[in-house]
Coordinates of C-alpha atoms in Angstrom, one line a residue:
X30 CA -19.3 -17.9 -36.1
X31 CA -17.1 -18.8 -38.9
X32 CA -14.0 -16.9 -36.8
X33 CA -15.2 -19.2 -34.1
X34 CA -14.4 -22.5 -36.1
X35 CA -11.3 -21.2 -38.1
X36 CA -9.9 -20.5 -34.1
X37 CA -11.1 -23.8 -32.8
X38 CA -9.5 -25.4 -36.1
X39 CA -6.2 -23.6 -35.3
X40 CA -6.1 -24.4 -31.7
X41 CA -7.0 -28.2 -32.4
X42 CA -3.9 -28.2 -34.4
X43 CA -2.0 -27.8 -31.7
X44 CA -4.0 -29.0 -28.1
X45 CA -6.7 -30.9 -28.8
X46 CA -7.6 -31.1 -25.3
X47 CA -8.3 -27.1 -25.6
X48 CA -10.8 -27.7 -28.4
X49 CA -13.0 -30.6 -26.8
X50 CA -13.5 -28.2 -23.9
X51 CA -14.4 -25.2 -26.2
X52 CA -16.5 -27.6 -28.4
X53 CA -18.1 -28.9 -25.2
X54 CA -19.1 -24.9 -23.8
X55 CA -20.0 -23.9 -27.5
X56 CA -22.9 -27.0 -28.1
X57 CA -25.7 -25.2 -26.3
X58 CA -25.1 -22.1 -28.1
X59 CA -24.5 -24.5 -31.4
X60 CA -28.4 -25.6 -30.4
X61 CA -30.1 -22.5 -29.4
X62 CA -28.6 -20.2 -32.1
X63 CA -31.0 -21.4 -34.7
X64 CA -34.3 -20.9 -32.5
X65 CA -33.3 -17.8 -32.2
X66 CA -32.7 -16.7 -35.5
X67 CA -35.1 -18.8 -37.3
X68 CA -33.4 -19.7 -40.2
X69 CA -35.3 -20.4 -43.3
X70 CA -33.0 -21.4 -46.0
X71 CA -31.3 -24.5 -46.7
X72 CA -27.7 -22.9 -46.5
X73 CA -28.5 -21.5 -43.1
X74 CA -30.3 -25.3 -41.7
X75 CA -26.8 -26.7 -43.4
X76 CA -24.5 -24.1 -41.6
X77 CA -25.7 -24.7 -38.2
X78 CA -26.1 -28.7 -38.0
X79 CA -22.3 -28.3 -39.5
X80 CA -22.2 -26.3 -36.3
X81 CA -23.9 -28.8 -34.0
X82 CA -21.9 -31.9 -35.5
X83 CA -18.5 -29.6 -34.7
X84 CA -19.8 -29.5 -31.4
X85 CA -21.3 -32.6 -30.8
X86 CA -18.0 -34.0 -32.5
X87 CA -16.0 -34.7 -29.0
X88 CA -19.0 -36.5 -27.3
X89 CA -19.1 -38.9 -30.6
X90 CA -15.5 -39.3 -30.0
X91 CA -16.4 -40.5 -26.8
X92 CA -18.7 -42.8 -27.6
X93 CA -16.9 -44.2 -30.4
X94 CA -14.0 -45.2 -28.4
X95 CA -16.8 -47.1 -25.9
X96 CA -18.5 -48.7 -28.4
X97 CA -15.3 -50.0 -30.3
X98 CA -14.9 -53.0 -28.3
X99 CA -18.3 -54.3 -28.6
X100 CA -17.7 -53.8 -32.8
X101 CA -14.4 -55.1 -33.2
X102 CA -15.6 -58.2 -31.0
X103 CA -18.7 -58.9 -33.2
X104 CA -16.3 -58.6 -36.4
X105 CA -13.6 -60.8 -35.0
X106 CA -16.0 -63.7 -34.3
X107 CA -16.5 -63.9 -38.5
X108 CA -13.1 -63.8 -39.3
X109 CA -12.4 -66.9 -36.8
X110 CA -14.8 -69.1 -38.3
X111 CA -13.3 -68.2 -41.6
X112 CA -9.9 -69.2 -40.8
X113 CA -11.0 -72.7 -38.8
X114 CA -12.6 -74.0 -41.7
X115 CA -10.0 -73.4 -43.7
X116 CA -11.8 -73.0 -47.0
X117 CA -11.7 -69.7 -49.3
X118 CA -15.6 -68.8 -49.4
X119 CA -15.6 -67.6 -53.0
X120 CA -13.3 -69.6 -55.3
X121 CA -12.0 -67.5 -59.1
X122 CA -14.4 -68.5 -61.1
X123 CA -16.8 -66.7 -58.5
X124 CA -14.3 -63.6 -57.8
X125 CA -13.6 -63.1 -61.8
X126 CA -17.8 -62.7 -61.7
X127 CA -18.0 -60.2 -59.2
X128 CA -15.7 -58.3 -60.7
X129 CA -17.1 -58.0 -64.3
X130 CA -20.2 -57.2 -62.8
X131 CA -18.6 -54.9 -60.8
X132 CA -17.2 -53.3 -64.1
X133 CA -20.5 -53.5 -66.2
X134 CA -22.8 -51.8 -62.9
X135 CA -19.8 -49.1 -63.2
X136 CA -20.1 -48.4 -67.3
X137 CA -24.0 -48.6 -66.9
X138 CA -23.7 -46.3 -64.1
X139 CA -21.0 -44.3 -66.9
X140 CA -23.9 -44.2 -69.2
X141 CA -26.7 -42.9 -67.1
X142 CA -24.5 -40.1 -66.3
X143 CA -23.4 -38.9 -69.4
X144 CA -26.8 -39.3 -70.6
X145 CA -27.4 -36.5 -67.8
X146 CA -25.1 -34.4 -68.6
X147 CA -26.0 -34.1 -72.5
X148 CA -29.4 -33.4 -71.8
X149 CA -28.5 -31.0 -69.4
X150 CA -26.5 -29.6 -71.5
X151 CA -28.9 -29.4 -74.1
X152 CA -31.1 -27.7 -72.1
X153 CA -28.6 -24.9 -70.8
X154 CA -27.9 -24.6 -74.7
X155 CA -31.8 -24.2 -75.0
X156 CA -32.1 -21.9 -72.6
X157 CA -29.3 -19.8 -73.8
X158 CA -30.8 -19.2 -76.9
X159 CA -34.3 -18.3 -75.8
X160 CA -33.1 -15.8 -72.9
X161 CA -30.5 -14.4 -76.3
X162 CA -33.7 -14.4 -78.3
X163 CA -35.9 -12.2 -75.6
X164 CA -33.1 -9.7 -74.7
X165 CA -33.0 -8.9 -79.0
X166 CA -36.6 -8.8 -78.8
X167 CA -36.6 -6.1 -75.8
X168 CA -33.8 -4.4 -77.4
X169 CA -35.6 -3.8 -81.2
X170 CA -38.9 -2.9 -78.9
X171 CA -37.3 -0.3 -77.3
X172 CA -36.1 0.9 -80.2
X173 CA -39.6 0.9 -81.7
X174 CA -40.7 3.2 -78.8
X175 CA -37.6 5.4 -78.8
X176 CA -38.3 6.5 -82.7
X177 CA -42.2 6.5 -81.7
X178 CA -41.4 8.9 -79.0
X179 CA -38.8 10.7 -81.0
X180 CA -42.0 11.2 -84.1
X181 CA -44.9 11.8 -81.5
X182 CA -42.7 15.0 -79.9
X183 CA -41.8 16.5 -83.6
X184 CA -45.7 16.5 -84.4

């Protein structure tokens, strides 16, 4: 399947036409492949709804383009009022607030994140130690029952 998309990437590249047509023919199969197979793993659920977006990607397209109108109509109205009246809805002072909030949500969010990552990181470091600490362990063990083994077949 992955041949599939690298050759219906390739051909888009060049007729794009080609590729809707493919992508049209290949949906079904997009759909149906999973019931067949019965995936059970997340890389496998991920895999083929990549598939059935590829697929379903020219009859989005389609829709996009019908739906536009209706959006850019409903945004315009906005951005008339705006301009009759003539007045900037948020003055400086206002602005100048957004932004340092803006800039504080971003640091806090800074924060939280490194936070993560040291504790993570403390707990990898943790982890390291303890799986270092067992394979020693194992290691003198076995020795312990190699020289038992080696004394129990001299007697």
């Amino acid at each position: 399947m992955t041949f599939v998309l690298i050759a219906c990437l390739s051909l888009y590249l060049f007729d794009k036409k080609a590729v809707r047509i493919i992508q049209a023919c290949l949906l079904p199969a997009f759909i149906v492949l999973p019931a067949l197979f019965r995936l059970k793993t997340t890389e496998g659920y991920a895999f083929y709804a990549g598939l059935i977006i590829f697929g379903a990607a020219p009859f989005a397209e389609l829709l996009c383009r019908k739906l536009a109108p209706i959006f850019e109509r409903a945004v315009r109205v906005p951005d008339q009022e705006r301009s009759e009246d003539g007045e900037d809805v948020l003055d400086n002072k206002k602005k100048w607030g957004l932004i340092k909030a803006g800039f504080i949500a971003s640091l806090i969010a800074i924060l939280m994140l490194l936070a993560a990552v040291l504790t993570l990181n403390s707990k990898v470091n943790n982890m390291y130690r303890f799986t270092t600490e067992q394979q020693s362990t194992i290691q003198e063990q076995q020795k312990e029952i190699d020289e038992l083994k080696e004394e129990a077949g001299k007697k």
